[in-house]
mmCIF file of C-alpha atoms in Angstrom:
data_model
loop_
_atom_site.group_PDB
_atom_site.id
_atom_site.type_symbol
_atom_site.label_atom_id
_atom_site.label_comp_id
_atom_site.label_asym_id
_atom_site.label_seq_id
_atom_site.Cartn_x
_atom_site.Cartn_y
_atom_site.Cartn_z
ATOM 1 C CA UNK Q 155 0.000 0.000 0.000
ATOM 2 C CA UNK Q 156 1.402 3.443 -1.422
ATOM 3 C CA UNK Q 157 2.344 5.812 1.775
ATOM 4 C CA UNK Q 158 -0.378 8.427 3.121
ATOM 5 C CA UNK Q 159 3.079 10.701 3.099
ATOM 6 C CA UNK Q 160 6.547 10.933 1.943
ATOM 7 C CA UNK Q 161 9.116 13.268 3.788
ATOM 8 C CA UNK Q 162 11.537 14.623 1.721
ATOM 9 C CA UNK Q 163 14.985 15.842 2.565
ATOM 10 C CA UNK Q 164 15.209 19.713 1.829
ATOM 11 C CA UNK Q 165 18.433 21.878 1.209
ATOM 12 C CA UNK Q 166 19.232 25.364 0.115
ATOM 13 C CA UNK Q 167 21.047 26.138 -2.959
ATOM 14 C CA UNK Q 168 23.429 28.468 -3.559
ATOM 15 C CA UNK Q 169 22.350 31.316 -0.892
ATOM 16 C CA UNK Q 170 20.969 30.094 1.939
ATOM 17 C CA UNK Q 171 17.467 30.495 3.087
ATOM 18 C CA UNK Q 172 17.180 30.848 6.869
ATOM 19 C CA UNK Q 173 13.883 29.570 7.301
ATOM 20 C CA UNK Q 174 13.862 26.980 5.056
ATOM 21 C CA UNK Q 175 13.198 23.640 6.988
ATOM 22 C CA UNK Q 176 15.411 20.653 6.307
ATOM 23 C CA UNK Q 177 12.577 18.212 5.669
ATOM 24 C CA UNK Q 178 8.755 18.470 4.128
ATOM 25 C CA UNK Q 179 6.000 16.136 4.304
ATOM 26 C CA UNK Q 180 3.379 15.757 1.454
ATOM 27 C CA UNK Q 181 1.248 13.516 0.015
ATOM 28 C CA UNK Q 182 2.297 12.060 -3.064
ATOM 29 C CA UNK Q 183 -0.909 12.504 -4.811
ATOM 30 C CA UNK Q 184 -0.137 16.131 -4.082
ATOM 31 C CA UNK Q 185 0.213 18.497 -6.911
ATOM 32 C CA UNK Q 186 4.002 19.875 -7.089
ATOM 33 C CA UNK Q 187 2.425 23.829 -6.797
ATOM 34 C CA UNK Q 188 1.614 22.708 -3.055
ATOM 35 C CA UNK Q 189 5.056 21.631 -2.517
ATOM 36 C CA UNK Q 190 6.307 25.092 -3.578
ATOM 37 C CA UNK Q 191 2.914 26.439 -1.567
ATOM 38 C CA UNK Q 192 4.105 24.516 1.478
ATOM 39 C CA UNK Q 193 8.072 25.968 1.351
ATOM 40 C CA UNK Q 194 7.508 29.420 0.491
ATOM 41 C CA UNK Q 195 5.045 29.486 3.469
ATOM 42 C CA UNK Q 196 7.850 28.755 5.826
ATOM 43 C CA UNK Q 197 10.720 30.440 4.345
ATOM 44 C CA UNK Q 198 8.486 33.427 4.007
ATOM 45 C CA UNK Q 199 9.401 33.851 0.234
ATOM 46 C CA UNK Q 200 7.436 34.387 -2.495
ATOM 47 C CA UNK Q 201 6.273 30.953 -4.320
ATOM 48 C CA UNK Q 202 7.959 32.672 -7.587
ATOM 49 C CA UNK Q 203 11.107 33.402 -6.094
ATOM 50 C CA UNK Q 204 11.544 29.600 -5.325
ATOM 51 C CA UNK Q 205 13.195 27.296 -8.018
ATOM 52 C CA UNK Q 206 13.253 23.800 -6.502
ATOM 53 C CA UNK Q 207 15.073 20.913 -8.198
ATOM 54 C CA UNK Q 208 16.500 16.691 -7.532
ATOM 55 C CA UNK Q 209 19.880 16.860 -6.067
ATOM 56 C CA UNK Q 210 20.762 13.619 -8.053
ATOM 57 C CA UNK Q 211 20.054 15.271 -11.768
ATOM 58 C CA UNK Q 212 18.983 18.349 -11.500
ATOM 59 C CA UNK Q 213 16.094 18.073 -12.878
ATOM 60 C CA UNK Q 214 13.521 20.917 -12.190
ATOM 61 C CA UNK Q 215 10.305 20.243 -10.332
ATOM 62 C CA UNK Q 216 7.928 22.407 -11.611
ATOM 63 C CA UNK Q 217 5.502 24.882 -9.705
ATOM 64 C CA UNK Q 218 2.482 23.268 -11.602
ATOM 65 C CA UNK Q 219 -1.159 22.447 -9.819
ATOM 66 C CA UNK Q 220 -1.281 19.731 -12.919
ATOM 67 C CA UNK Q 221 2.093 17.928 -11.544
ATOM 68 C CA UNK Q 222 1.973 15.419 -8.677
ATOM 69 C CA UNK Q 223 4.824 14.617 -6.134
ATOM 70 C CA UNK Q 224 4.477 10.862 -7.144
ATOM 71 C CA UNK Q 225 4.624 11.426 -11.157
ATOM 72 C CA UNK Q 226 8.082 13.195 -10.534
ATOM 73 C CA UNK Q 227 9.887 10.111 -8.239
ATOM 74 C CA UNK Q 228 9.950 12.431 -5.162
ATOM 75 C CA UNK Q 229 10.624 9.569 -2.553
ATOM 76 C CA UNK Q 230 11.281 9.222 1.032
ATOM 77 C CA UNK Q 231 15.129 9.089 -0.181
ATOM 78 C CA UNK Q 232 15.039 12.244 -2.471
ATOM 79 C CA UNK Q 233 16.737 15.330 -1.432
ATOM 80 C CA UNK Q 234 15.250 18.420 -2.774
ATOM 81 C CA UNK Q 235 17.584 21.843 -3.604
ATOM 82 C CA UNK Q 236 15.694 24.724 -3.324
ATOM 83 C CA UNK Q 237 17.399 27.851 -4.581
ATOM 84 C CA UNK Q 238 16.186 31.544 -4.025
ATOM 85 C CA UNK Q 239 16.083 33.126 -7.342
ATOM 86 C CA UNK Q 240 16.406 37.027 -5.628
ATOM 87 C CA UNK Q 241 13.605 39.752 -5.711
ATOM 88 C CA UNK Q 242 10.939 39.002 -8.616
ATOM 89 C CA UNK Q 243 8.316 41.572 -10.673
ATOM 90 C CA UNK Q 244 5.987 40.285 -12.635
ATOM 91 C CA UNK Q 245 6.232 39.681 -16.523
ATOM 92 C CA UNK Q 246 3.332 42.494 -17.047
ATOM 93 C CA UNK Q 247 4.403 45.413 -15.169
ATOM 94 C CA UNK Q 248 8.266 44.486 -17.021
ATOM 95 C CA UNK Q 249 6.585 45.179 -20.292
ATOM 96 C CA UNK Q 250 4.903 48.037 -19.090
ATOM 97 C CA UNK Q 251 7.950 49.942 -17.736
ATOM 98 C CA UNK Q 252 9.823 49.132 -20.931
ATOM 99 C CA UNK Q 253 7.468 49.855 -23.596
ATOM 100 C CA UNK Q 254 6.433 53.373 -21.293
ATOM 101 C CA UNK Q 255 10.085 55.221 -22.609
ATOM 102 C CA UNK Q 256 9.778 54.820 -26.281
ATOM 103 C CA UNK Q 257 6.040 55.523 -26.059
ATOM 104 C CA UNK Q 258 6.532 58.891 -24.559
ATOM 105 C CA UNK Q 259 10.064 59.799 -25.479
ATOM 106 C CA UNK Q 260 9.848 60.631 -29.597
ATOM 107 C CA UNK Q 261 6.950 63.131 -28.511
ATOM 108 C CA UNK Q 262 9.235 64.421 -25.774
ATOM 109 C CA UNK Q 263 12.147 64.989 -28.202
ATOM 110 C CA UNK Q 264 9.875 66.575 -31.003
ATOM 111 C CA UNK Q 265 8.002 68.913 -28.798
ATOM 112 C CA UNK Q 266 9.226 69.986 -25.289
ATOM 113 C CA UNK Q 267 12.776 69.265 -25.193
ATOM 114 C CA UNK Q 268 13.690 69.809 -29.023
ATOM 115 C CA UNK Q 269 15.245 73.762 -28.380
ATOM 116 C CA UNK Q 270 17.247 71.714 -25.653
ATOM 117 C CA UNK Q 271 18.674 68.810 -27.727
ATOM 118 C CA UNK Q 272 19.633 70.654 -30.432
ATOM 119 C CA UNK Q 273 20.553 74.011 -29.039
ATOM 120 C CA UNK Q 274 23.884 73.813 -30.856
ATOM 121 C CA UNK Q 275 22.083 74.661 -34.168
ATOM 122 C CA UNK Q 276 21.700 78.604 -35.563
ATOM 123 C CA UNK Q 277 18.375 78.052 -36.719
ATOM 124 C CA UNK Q 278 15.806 75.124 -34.866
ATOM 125 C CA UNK Q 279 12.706 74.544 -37.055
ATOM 126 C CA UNK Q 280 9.388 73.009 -36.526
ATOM 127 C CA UNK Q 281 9.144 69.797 -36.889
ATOM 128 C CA UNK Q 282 8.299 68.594 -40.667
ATOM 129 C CA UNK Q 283 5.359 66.944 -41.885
ATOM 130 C CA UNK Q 284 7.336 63.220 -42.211
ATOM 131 C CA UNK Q 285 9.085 64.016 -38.375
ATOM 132 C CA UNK Q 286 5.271 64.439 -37.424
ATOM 133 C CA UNK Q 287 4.717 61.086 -39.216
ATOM 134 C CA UNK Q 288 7.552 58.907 -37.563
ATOM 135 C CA UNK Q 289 6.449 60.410 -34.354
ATOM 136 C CA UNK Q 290 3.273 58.703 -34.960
ATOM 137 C CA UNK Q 291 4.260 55.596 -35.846
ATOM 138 C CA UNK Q 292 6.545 55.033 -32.733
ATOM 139 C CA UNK Q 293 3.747 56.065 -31.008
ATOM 140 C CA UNK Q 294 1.065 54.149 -32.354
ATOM 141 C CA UNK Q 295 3.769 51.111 -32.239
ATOM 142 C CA UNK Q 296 4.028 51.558 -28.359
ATOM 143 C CA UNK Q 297 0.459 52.099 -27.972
ATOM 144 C CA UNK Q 298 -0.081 48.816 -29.563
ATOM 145 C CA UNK Q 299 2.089 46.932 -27.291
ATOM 146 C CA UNK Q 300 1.211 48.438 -24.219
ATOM 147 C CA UNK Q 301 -2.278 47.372 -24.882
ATOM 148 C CA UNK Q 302 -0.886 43.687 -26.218
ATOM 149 C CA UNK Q 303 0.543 43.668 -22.783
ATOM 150 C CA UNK Q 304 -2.229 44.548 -20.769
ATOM 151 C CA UNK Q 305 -5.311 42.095 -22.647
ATOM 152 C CA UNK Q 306 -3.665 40.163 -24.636
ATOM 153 C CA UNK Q 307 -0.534 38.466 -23.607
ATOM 154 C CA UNK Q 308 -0.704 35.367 -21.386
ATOM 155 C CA UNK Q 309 2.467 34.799 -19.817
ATOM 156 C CA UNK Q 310 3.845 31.556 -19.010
ATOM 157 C CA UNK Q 311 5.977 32.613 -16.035
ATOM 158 C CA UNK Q 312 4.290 34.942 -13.716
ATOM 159 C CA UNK Q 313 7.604 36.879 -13.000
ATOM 160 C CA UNK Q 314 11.569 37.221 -14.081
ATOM 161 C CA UNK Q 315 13.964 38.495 -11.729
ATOM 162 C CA UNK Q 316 13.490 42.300 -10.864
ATOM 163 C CA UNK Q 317 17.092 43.328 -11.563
ATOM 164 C CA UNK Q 318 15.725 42.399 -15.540
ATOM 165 C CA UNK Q 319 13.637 45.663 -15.732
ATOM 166 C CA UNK Q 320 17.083 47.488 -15.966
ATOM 167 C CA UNK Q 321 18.280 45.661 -18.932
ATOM 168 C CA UNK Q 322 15.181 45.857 -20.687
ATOM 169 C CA UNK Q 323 14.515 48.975 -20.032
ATOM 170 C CA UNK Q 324 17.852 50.469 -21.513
ATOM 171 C CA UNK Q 325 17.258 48.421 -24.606
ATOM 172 C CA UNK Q 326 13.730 49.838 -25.427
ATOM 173 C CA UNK Q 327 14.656 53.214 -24.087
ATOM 174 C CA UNK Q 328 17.758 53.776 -25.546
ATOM 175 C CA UNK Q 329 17.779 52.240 -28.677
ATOM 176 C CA UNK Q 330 13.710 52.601 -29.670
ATOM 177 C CA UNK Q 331 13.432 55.529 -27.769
ATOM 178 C CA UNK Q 332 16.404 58.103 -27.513
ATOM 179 C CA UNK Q 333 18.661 56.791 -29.949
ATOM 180 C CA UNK Q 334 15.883 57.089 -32.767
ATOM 181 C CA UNK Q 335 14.191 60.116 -31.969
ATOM 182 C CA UNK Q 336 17.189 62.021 -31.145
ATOM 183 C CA UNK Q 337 18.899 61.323 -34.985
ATOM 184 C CA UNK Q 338 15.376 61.029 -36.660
ATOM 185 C CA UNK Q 339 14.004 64.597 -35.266
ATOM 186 C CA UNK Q 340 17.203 66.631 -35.935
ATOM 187 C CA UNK Q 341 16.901 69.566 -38.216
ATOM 188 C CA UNK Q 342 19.716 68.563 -40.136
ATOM 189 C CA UNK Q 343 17.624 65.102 -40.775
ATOM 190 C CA UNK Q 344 16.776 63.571 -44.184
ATOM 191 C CA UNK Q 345 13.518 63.397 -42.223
ATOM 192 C CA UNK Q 346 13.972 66.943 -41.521
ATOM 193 C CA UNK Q 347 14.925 68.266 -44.897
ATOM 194 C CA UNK Q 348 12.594 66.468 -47.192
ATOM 195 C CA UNK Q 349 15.237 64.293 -48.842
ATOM 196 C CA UNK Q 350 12.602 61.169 -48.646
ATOM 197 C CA UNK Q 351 11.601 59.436 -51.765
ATOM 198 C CA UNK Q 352 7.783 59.142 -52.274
ATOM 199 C CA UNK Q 353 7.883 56.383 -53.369
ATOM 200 C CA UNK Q 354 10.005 54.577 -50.532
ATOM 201 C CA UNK Q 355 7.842 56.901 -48.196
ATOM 202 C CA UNK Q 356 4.497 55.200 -50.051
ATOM 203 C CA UNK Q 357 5.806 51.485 -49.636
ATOM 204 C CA UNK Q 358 7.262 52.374 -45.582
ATOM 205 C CA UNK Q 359 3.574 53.339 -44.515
ATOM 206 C CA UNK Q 360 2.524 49.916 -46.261
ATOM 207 C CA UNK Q 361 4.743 47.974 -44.494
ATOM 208 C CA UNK Q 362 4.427 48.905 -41.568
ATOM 209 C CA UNK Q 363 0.294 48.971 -41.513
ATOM 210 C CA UNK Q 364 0.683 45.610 -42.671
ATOM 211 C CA UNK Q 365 3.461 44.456 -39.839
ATOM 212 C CA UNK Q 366 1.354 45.721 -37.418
ATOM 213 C CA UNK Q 367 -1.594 44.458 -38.406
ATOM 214 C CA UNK Q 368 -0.012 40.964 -38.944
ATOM 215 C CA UNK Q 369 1.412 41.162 -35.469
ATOM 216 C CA UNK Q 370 -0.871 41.588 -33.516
ATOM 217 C CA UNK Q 371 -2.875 38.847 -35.289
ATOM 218 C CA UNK Q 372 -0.121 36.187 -34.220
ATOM 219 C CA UNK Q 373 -0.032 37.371 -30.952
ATOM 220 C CA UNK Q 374 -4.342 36.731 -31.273
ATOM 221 C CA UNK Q 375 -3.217 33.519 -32.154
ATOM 222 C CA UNK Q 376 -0.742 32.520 -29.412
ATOM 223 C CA UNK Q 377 -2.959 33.986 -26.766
ATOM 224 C CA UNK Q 378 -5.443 31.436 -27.900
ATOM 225 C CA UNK Q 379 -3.168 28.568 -27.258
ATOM 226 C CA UNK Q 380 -2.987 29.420 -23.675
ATOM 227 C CA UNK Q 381 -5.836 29.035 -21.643
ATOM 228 C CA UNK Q 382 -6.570 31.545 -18.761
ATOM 229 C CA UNK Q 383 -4.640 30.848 -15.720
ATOM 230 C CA UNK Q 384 -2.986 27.896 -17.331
ATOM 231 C CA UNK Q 385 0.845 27.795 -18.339
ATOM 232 C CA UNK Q 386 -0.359 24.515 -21.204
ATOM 233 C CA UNK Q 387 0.129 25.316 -24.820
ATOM 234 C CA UNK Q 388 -0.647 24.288 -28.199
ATOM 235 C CA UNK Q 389 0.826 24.022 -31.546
ATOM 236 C CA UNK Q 390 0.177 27.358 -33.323
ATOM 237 C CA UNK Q 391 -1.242 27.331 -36.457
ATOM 238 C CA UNK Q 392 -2.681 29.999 -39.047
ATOM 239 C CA UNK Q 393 -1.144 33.088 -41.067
ATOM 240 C CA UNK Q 394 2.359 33.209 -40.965
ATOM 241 C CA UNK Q 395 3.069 30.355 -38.814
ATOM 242 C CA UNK Q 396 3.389 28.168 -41.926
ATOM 243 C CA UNK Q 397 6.301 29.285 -42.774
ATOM 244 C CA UNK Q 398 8.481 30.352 -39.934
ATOM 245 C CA UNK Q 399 8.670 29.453 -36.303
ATOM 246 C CA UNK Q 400 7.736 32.690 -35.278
ATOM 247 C CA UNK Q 401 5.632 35.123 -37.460
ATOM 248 C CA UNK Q 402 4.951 37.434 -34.880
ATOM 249 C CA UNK Q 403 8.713 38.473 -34.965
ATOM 250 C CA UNK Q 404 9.264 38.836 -38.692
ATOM 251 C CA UNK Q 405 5.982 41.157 -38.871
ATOM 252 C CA UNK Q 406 7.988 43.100 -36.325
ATOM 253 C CA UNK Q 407 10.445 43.223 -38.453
ATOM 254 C CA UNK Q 408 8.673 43.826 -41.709
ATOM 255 C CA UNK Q 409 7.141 47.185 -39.237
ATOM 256 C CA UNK Q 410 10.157 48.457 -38.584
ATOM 257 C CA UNK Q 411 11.338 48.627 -42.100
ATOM 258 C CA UNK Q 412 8.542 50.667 -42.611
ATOM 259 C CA UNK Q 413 9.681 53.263 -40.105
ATOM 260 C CA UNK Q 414 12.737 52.737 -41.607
ATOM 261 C CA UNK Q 415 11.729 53.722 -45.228
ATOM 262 C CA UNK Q 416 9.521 56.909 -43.927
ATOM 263 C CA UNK Q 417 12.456 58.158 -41.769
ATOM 264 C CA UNK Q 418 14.447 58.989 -44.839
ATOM 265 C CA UNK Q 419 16.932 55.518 -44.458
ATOM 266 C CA UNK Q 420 18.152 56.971 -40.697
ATOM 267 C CA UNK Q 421 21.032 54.499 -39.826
ATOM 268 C CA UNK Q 422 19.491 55.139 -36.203
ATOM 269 C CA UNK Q 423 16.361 52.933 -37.301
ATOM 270 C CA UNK Q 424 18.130 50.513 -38.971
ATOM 271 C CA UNK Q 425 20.570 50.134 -36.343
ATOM 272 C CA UNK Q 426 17.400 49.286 -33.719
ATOM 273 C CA UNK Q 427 16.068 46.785 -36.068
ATOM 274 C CA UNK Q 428 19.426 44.752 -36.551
ATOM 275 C CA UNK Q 429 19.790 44.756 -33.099
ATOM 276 C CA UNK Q 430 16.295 43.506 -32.404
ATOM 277 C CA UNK Q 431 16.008 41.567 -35.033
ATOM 278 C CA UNK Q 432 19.228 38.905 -33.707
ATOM 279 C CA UNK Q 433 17.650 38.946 -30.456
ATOM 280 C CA UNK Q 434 14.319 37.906 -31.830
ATOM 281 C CA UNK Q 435 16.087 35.385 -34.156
ATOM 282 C CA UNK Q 436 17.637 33.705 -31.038
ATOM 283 C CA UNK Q 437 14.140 33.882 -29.328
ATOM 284 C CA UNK Q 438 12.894 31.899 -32.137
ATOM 285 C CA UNK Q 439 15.428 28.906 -32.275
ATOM 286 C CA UNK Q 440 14.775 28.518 -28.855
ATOM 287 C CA UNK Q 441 11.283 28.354 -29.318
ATOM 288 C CA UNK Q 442 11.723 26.056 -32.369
ATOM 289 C CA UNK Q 443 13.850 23.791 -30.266
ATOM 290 C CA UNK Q 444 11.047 23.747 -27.582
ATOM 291 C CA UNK Q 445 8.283 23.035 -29.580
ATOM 292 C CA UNK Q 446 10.042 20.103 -31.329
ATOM 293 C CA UNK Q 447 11.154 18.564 -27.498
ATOM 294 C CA UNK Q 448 7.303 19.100 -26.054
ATOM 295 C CA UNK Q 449 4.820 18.269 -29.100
ATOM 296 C CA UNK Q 450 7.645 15.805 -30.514
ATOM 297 C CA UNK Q 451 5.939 14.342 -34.311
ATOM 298 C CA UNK Q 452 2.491 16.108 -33.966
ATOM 299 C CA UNK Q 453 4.682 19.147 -34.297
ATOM 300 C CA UNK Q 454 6.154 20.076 -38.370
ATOM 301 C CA UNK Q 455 9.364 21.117 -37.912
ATOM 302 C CA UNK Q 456 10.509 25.101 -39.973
ATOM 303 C CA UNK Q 457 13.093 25.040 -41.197
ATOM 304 C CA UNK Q 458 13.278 28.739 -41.113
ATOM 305 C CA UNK Q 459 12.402 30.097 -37.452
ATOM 306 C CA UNK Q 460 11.837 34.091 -38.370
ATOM 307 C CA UNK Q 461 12.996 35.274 -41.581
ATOM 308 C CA UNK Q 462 11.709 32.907 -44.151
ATOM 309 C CA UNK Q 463 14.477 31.580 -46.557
ATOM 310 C CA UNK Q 464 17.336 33.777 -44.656
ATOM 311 C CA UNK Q 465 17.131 32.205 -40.463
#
């Protein structure tokens, strides 16, 4: 007859945790969220700052209500190492934060602060019709994801380690926010000085309507995959997803080049989207090499995971 308990040997990992007791008892029809429930309880951490693993492999037990104690071989013998991953913020109010600089900054540049930036020029000009124009399209941009962010992503991790908001902060805020608006708004800009080909200016404002739009359709779709409150997905399927791992990030892409185009070719835009674009593209391997390890056959391998026929 299967135990009414198991007591399993606990240890700390890496910094120690004062409170943390050297042995738990559970049930092993108990899900493996109530083991996490159960230590951050008397350590007095936060269930998200814990990261509990086997001592003999490593292997992560996962903070899931759908996981038992039994189906993971936690035995009388196992010893547990419970590491405390430092101060945590959650996934949404990260995105916030980030996406809040580049949302407000171009605007910032353009209109309050412009006689400051550029004080170092004779004669400072309005802003032109296209600077009005890219101003709009950042913001619009960051509009968009701020409100992807607040009803449409579901995240599978409820937080990432608070020390994170710096990192992607300066990324988004830098690069998106001051580095472009500070070239693209100068009065010495192509942007500026009406050296923009209509035609290039014609096919930017397509592209980028039609990355946007295309975006935040994928992002539709992977939302759907995800039920409320869960952290279970599925295999996504529909426009775009055919072809490359990760749609959502070449639409990105395919946006930006439209900024790019209507900003007169700034090397400030296109040095944002070369940079994003090889962080997205490692995003998306990863993700390729995750889908093909958790839906195994059911799932048809890309052979391109962002940029169809190029990565």
């Amino acid at each position: 007859m299967a135990p009414s308990t198991v007591t399993v040997t606990v240890q700390s990992r890496g910094k120690p945790i004062k409170k943390l007791p050297k042995e738990v008892q559970i049930s092993p029809n108990s899900s493996t969220q109530e083991l996490y429930l159960q230590l951050a309880e008397a350590s007095g951490y936060s269930v998200h700052r814990l990261r509990i693993t086997k001592a003999a492999d490593r292997a992560l037990v996962p903070n899931s209500k759908n996981s038992t104690i039994e189906r993971n071989g936690l035995t009388a013998e196992t010893v547990l190492h419970v590491k405390d991953l430092g101060p945590q913020i959650s996934w949404r109010t990260v995105f916030i934060i980030e996406y809040l600089g580049p949302l407000l900054i171009p605007a910032l540049f353009l209109f309050p602060l412009r006689p400051y930036l550029y004080y170092n020029f004779d004669n400072i000009p309005g802003p032109s019709d296209i600077q009005l124009l890219v101003c709009g399209l950042l913001t619009l941009h960051f509009l968009k994801r701020e409100y992807e962010t607040v009803f449409v992503h579901r995240f599978s991790n409820a937080t990432m380690p608070a020390f994170n908001i710096f990192k992607n902060s300066g990324h988004y805020w830098v690069l998106a926010g001051g580095n472009i608006a500070y070239w693209v708004f100068r009065p010495d800009s192509n942007a500026a000085t009406g050296y923009v080909n209509t035609t290039l200016l014609y096919i930017g404002i397509a592209l980028y309507v039609f990355g946007e739009l295309a975006n935040f359709n994928a992002h539709l779709v992977l939302r759907d995959l995800r039920r409320p409150g869960t952290t279970e997905r599925g295999i996504p399927s529909g426009f775009g997803f055919r072809a490359v791992t990760c749609p959502n990030y070449f639409f990105e892409a395919v946006s930006w080049v439209g900024v790019y185009l209507v900003s007169g070719l700034s090397w400030s835009v296109l040095f944002f989207i070369v940079v994003a674009s090889a962080q997205m593209a490692v995003w998306a391997q990863k993700k390729e090499r995750r889908y093909r390890k958790e839906f195994g056959d059911k799932y048809k391998r890309k052979r391109f995971v962002m940029l169809p026929g190029l990565i």
